[in-house]
CSV table of C-alpha atoms in Angstrom, one decimal:
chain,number,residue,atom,x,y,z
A,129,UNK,CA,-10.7,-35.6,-10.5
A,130,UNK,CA,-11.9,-33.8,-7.8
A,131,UNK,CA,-10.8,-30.8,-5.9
A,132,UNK,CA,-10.1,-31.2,-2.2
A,133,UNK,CA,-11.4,-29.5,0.9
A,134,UNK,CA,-9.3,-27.3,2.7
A,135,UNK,CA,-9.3,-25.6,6.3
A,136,UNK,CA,-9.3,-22.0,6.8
A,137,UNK,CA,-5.7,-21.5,7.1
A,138,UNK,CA,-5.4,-23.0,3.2
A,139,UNK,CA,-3.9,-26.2,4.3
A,140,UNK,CA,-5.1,-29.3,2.7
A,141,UNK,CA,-7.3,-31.9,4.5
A,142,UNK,CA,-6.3,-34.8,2.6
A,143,UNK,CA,-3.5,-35.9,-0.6
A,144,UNK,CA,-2.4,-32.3,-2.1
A,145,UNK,CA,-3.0,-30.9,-4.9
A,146,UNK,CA,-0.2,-31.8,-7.9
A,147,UNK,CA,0.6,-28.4,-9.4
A,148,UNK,CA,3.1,-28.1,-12.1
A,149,UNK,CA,4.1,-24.5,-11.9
A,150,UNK,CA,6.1,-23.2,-15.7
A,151,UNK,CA,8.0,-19.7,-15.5
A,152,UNK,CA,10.9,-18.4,-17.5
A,153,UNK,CA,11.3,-15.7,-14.6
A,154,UNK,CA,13.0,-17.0,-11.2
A,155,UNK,CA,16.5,-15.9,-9.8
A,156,UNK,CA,19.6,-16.9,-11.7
A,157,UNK,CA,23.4,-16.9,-10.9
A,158,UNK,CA,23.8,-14.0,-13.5
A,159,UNK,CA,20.3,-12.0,-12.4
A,160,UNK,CA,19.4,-13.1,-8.6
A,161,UNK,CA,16.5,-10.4,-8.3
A,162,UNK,CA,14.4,-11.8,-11.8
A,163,UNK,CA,11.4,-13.3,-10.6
A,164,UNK,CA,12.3,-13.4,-7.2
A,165,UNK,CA,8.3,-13.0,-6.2
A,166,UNK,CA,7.6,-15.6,-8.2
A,167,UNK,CA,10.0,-17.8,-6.4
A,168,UNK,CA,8.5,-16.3,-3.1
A,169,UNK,CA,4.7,-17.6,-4.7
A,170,UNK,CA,6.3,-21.1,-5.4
A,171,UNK,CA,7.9,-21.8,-1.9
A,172,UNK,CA,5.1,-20.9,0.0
A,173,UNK,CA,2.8,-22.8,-2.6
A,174,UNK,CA,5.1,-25.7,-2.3
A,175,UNK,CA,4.0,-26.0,1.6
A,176,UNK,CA,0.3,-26.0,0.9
A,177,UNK,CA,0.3,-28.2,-2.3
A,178,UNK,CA,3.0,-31.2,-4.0
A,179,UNK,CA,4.6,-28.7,-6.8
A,180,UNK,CA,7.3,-28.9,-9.6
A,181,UNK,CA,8.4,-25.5,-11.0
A,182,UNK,CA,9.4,-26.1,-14.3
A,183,UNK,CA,12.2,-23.9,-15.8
A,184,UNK,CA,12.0,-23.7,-19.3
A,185,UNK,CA,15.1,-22.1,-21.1
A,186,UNK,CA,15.3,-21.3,-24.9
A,187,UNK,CA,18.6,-22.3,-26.5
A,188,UNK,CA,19.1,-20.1,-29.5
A,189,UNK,CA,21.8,-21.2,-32.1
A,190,UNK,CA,24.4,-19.3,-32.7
A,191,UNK,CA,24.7,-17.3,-35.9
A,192,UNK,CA,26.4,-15.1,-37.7
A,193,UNK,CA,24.5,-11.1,-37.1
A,194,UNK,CA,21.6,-12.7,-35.0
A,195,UNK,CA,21.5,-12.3,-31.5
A,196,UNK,CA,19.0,-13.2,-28.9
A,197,UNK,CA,17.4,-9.9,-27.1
A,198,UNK,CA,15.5,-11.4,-24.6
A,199,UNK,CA,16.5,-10.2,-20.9
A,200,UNK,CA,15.2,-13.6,-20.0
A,201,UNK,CA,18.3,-15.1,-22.5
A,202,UNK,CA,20.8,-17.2,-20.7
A,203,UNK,CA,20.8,-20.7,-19.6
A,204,UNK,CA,21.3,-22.5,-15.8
A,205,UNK,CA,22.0,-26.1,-16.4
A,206,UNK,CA,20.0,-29.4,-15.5
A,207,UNK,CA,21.7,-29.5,-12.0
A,208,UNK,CA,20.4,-26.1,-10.8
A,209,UNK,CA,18.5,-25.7,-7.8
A,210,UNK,CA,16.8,-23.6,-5.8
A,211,UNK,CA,16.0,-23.3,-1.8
A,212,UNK,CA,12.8,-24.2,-1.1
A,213,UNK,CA,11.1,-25.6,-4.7
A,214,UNK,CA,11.4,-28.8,-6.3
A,215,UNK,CA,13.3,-27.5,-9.8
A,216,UNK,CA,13.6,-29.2,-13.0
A,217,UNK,CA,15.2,-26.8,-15.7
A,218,UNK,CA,15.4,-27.8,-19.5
A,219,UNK,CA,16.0,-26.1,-22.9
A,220,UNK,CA,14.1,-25.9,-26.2
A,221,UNK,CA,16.1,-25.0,-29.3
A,222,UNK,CA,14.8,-21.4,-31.0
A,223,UNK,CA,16.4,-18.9,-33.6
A,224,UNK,CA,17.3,-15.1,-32.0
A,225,UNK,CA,15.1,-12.9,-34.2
A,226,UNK,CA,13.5,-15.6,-35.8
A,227,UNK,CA,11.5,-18.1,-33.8
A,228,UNK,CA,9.7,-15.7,-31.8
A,229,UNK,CA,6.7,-16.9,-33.2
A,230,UNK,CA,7.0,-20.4,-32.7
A,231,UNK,CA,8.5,-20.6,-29.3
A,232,UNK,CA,5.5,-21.0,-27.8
A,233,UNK,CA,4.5,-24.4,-30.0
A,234,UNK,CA,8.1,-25.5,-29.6
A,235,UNK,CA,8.2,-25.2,-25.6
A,236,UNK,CA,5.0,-26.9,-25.2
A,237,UNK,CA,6.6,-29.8,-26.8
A,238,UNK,CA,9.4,-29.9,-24.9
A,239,UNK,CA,7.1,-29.6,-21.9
A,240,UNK,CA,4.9,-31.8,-22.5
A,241,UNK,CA,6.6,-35.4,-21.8
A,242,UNK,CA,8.0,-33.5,-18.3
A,243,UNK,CA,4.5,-32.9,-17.6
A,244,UNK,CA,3.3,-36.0,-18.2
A,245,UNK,CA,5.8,-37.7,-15.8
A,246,UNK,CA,4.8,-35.7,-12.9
A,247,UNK,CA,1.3,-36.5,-13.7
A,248,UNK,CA,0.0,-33.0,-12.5
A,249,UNK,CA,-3.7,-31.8,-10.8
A,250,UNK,CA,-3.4,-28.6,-13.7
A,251,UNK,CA,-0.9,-26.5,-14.4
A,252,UNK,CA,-0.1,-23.1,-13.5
A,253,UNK,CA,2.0,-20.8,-15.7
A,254,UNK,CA,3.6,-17.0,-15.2
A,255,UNK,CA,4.8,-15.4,-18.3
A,256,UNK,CA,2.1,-15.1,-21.0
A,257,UNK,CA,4.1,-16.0,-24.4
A,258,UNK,CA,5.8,-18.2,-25.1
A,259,UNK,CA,5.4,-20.4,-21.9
A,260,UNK,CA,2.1,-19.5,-21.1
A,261,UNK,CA,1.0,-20.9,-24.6
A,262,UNK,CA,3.4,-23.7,-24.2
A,263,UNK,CA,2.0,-24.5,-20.4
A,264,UNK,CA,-1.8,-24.1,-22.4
A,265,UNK,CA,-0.6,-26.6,-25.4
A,266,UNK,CA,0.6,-29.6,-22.8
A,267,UNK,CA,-1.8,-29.1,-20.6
A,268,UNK,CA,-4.7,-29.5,-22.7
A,269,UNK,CA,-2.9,-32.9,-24.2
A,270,UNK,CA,-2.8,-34.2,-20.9
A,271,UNK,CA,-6.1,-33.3,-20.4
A,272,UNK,CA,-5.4,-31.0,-17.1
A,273,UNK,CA,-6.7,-27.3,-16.5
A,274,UNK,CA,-4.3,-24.7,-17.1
A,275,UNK,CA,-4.0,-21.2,-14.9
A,276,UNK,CA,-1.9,-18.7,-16.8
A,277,UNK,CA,-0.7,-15.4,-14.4
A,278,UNK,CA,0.8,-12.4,-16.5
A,279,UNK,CA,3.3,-10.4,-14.6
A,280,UNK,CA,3.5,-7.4,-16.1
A,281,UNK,CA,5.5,-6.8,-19.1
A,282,UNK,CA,4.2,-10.0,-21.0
A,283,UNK,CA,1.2,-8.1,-21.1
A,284,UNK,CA,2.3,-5.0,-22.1
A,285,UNK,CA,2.7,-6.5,-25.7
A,286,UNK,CA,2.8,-3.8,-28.8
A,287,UNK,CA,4.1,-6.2,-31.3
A,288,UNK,CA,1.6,-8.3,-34.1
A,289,UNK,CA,2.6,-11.5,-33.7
A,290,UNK,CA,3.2,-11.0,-29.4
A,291,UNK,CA,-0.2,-9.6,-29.5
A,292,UNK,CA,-2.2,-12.3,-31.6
A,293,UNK,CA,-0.4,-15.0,-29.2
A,294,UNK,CA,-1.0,-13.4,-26.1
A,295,UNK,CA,-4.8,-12.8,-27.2
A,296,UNK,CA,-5.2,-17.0,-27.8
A,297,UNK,CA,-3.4,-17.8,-24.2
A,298,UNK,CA,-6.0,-15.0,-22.5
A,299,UNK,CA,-8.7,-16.3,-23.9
A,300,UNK,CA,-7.8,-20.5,-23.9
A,301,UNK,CA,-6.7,-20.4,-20.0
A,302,UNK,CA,-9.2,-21.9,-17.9
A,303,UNK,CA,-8.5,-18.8,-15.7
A,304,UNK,CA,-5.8,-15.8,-15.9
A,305,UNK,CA,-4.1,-14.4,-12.7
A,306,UNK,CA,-3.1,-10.7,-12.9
A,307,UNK,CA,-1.3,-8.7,-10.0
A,308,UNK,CA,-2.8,-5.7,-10.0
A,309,UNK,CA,-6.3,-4.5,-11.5
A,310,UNK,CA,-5.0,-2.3,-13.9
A,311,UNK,CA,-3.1,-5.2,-15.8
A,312,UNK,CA,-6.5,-7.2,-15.2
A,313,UNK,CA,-7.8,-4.4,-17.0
A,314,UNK,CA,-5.7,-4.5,-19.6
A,315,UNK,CA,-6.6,-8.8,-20.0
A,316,UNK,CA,-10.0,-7.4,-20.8
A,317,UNK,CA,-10.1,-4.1,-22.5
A,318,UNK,CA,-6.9,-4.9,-24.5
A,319,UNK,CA,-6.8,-8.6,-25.1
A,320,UNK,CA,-10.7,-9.5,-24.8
A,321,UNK,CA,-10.3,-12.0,-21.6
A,322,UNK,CA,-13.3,-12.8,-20.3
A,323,UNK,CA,-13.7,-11.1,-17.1
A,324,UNK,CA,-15.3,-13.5,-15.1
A,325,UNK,CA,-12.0,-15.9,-15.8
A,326,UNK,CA,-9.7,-12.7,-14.7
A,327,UNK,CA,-8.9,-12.5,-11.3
A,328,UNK,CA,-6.1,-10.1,-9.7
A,329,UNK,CA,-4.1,-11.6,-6.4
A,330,UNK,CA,-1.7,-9.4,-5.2
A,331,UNK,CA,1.4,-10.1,-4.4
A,332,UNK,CA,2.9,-10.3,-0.9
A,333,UNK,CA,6.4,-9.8,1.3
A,334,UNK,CA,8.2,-12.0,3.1
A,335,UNK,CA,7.6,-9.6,6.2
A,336,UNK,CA,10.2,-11.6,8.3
A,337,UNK,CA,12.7,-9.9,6.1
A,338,UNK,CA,11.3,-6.8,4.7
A,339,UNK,CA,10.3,-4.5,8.3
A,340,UNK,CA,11.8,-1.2,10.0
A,341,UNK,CA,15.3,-1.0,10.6
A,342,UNK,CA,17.4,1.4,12.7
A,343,UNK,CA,18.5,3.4,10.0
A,344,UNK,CA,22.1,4.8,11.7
A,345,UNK,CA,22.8,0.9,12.1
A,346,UNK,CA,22.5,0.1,8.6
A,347,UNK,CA,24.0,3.2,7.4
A,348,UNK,CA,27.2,2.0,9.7
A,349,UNK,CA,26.9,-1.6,8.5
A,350,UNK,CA,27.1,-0.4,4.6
A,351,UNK,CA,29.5,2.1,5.2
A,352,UNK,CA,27.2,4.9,4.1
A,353,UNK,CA,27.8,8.1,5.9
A,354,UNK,CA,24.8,9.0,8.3
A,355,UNK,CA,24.2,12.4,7.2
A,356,UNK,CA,23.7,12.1,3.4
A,357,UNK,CA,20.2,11.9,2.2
A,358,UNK,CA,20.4,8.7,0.3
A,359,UNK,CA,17.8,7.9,-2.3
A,360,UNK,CA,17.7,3.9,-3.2
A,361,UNK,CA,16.6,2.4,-6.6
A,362,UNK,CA,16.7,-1.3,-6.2
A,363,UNK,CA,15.8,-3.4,-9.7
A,364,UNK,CA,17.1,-4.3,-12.9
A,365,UNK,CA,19.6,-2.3,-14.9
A,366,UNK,CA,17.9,-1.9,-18.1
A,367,UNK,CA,16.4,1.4,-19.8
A,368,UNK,CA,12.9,0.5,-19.5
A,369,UNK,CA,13.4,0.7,-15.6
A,370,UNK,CA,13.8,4.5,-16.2
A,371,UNK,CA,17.4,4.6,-15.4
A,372,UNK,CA,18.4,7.4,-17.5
A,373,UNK,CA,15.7,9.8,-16.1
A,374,UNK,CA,17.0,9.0,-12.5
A,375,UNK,CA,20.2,9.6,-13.5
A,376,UNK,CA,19.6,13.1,-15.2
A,377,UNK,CA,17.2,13.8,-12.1
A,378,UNK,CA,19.8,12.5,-9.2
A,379,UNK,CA,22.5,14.7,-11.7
A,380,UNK,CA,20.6,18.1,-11.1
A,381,UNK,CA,19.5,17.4,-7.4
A,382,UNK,CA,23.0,16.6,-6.3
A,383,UNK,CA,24.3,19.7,-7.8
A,384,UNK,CA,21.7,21.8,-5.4
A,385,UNK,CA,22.4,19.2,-2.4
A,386,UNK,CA,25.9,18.6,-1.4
A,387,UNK,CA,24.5,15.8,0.8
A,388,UNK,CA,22.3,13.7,-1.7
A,389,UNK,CA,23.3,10.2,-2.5
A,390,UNK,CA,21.7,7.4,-4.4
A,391,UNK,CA,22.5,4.1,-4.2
A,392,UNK,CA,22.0,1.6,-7.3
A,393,UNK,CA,20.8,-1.9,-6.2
A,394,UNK,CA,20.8,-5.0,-9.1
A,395,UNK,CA,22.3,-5.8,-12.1
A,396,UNK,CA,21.4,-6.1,-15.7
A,397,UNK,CA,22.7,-5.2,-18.7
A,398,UNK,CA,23.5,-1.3,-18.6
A,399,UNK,CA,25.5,-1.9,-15.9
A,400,UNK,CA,28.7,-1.8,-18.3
A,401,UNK,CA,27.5,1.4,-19.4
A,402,UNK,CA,27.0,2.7,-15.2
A,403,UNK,CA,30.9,3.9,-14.9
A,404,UNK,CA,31.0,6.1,-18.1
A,405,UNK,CA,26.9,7.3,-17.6
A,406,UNK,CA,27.9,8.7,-13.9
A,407,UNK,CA,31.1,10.3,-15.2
A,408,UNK,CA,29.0,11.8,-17.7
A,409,UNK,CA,26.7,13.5,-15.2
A,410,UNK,CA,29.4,14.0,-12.9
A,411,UNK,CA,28.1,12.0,-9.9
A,412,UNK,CA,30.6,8.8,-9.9
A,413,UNK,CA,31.8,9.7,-6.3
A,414,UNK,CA,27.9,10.5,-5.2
A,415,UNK,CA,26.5,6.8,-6.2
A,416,UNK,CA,26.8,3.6,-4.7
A,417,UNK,CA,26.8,0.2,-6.6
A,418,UNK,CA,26.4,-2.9,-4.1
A,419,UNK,CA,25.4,-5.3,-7.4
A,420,UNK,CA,22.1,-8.0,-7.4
A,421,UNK,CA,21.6,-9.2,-3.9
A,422,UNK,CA,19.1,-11.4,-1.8
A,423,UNK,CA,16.5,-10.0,-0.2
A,424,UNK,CA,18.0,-9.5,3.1
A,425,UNK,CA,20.8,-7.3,1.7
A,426,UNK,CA,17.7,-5.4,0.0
A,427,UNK,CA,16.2,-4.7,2.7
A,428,UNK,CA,19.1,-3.4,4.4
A,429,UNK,CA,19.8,-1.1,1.9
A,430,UNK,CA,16.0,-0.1,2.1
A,431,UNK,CA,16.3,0.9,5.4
A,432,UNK,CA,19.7,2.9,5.3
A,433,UNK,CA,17.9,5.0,2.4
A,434,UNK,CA,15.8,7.9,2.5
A,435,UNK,CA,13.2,7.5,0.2
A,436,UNK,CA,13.4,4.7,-2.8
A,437,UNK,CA,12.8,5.4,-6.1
A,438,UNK,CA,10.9,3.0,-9.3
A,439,UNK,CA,10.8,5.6,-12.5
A,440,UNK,CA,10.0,2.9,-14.7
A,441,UNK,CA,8.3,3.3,-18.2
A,442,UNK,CA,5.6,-0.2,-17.5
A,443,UNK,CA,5.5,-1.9,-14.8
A,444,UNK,CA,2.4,-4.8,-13.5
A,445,UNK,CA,2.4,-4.6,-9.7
A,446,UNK,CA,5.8,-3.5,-8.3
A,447,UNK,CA,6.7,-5.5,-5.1
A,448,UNK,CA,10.1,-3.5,-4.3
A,449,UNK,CA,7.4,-0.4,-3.5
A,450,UNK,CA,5.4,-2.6,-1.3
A,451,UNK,CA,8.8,-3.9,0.7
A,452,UNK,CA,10.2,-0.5,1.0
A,453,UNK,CA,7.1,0.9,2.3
A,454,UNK,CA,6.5,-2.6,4.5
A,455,UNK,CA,10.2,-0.9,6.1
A,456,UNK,CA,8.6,2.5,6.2
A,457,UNK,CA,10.4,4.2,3.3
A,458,UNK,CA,8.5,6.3,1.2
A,459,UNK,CA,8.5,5.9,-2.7
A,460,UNK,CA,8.5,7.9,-5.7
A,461,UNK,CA,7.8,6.0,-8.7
A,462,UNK,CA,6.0,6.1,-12.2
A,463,UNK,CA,2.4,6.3,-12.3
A,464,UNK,CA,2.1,2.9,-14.4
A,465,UNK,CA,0.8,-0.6,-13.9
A,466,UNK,CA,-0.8,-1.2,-10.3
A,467,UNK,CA,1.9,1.3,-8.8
A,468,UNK,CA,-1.2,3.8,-8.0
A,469,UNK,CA,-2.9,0.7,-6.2
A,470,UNK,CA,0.0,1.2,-3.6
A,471,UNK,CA,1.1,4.6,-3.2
A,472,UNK,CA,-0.7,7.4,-1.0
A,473,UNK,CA,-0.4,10.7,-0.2
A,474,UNK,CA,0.8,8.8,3.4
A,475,UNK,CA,3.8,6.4,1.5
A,476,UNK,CA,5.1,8.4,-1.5
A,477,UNK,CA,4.3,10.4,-4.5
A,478,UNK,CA,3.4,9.5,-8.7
A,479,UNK,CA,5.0,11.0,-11.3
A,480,UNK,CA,4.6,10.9,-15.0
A,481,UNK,CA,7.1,8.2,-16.5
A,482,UNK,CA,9.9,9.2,-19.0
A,483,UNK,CA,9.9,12.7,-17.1
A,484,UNK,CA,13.4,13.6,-15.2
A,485,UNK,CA,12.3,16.8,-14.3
A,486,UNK,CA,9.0,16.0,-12.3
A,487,UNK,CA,11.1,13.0,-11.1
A,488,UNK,CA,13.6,15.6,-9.7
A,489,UNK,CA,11.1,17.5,-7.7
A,490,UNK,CA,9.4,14.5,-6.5
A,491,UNK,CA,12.6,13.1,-5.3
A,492,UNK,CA,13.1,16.6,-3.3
A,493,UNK,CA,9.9,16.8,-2.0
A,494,UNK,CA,10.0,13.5,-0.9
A,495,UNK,CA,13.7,13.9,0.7
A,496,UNK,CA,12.0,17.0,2.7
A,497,UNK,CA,8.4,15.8,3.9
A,498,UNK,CA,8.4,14.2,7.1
A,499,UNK,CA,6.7,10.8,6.7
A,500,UNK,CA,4.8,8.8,9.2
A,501,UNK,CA,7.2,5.9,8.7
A,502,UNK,CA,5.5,3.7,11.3
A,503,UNK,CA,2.2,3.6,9.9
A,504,UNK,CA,3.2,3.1,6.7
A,505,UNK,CA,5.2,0.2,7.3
A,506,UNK,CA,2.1,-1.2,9.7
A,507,UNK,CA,-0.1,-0.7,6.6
A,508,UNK,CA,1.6,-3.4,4.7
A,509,UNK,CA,1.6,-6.8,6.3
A,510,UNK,CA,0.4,-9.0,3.7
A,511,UNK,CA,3.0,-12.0,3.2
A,512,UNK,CA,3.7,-15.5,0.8
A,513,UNK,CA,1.3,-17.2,2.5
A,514,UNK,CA,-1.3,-14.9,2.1
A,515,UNK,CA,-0.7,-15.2,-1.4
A,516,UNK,CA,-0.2,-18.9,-1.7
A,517,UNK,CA,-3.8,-20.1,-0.3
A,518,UNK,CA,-5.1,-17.2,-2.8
A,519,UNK,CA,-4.0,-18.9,-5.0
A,520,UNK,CA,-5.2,-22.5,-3.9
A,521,UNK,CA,-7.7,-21.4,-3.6
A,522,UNK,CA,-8.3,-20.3,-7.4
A,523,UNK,CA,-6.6,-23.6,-8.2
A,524,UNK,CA,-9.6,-25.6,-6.5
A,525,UNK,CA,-12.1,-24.0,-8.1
A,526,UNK,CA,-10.5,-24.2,-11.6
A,527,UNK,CA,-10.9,-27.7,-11.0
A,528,UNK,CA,-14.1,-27.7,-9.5
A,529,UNK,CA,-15.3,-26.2,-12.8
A,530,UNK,CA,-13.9,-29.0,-15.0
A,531,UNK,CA,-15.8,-32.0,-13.1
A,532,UNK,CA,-19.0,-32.8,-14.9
A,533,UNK,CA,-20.7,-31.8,-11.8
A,534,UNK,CA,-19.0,-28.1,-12.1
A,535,UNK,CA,-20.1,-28.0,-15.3
């Protein structure tokens, strides 16, 4: 097999490439912001190259005391569909608790007959373990290269087994995609990739979507009053995100600030818990919660805001930053992951995750300065596209490498 030329635009001269793309992590009916960037990546592959995104879902058996605690549990059926990507969803059976270990070996059977019908170029995976290894397994038995991207918590591992198995997909891949370099970093350093098979691409925006906004017109659209100062957090509902710290940190700011707001954007699985947490703190009637949207309602909600906020504990390279500065809204998030590759003095501030009380005086600062919105939201253009003839590109040459003549 051998690769095929391309012009400078990333557009193929001749047939495309055959890329069969495996992720757990894409919008769902009961999550629609999971792996919504990963969808972005596949759509605008999907115009440079002939690709089939692969979905694959574990279904755990049910019984007695054991329960799955995945956030990625849940299950779309055969039917599902999503707009711009040719989809193919399917389940392997696993044990909550139990089968950790083995998902990986069990998902690359299921895989590999799917693979073998669509009679793929090489195959591309994002998510580490399990479908990383899975993606590796098939691919090597169909004799194809195999790109695995981490993400960002699939490499922030702690666990034995997670650890071992993420060390054997680093180091089989033919190449490993990180988004930012601290997570390539962490390939290296922590797992032992080989650096010269490492290589960080960046995510993008989809900048016809995420750009300045008049921010009275979106606060009268959304019904937010134009005189609050309305902090935004826009991601999944779950503790790691660092919802407790904003909350305690909103909590003491709003009891300063009679005009301080925040508005909750997503969904997830503390948002049962939301209603009683904001009583607690006494900000119910200070906090807005519009649920999981599409991007065009986050980027609304973007520019009605103030400042948004990411205190996460982890995080790889975190895109909502990059589209609320792209709308010229200033961030204050947790100095983790890639998060200092994107924030200056000019777009936001850093703080120490796990800490409410520097997030509190971040947050005010931020709320106070006056920004150079413009320029910030100039500095950060880079969209899908960009992204997707990156990662072509990377694509070729993986297969340039495995003709005799690349060898």
């Amino acid at each position: 097999m051998s690769p095929r030329a391309t012009d400078p635009d990333g557009v193929e001269e001749g047939a495309p490439l055959r890329i069969a793309l495996v992720t757990p992590i894409l919008p769902v009916p009961y999550d629609k912001t999971r792996g919504r960037y990963i969808h972005e990546t596949a759509r605008a592959l999907s115009r440079l190259a002939t690709v089939r995104v692969f979905l694959p879902q574990v279904r755990y058996l049910r019984l007695p005391g054991l329960a799955p605690r995945s956030f990625l549990h849940g299950e779309v059926g055969a039917d599902y569909t999503l707009d711009g990507i040719d989809l193919e969803p399917y389940t392997y059976p696993g044990i909550p608790g139990v089968s950790r270990a083995t998902n990986g070996m069990v998902g690359g059977h299921a895989l590999t007959p799917r693979l073998r019908a669509f009679r793929p170029d090489l195959v591309l995976a994002y998510w580490v373990y399990p479908d990383g290894y899975a993606a590796l397994r098939a691919s090597r038995r169909l004799g194809v290269p195999c790109i695995v991207g981490a993400r960002g918590s699939d490499i922030h591992v702690r666990s034995g087994i997670n650890a071992h198995l993420t060390r054997k997909v680093l180091a089989g891949a033919d190449q490993v995609l990180t988004v930012s370099e601290a997570m390539r970093a962490a390939a290296i350093e922590t797992f032992g990739a080989h650096p010269a098979k490492v290589r960080t691409i960046v995510n993008g925006i989809d900048t016809a979507v995420f750009h300045p906004r008049e921010r009275g017109a979106m606060r009268a659209q959304l019904g937010v009053d134009p005189d609050v100062r309305l902090v935004v957090y826009v991601g999944r509902f779950v503790e790691s995100k660092g919802l407790f710290e904003l909350l305690q940190a909103f909590a003491a700011i709003a009891g300063r600030d009679p005009r301080a707001r925040l508005a909750l954007v997503g969904d997830g699985v503390m948002r049962r818990q939301l209603p009683e947490l904001l009583r607690a703190h006494g900000i119910e009637a200070r906090v807005y919660l519009p649920g999981g949207m599409e991007p065009t309602g986050v980027a609304e909600w973007i520019g009605a805001s103030d400042v948004l906020t990411l205190p996460s504990w982890s995080e790889g390279y975190p895109n909502v930053v990059v589209e609320a500065i792209a709308c010229g809204c200033p961030a204050v998030v947790s100095d983790v992951g890639g998060a200092g590759e994107i924030v200056r003095e000019s777009n936001g501030l850093l703080v120490p995750p796990r800490n409410p009380a520097a997030l509190e005086r971040a947050l005010e600062a931020a709320l106070d300065a006056d920004w150079d919105r413009a320029a910030m939201a100039a500095s950060m253009r880079r969209g899908w596209h960009d992204v997707a003839v990156d990662t072509l590109d990377v694509c070729r040459q993986v297969l340039a490498d495995a003709t005799p003549a690349g060898r």
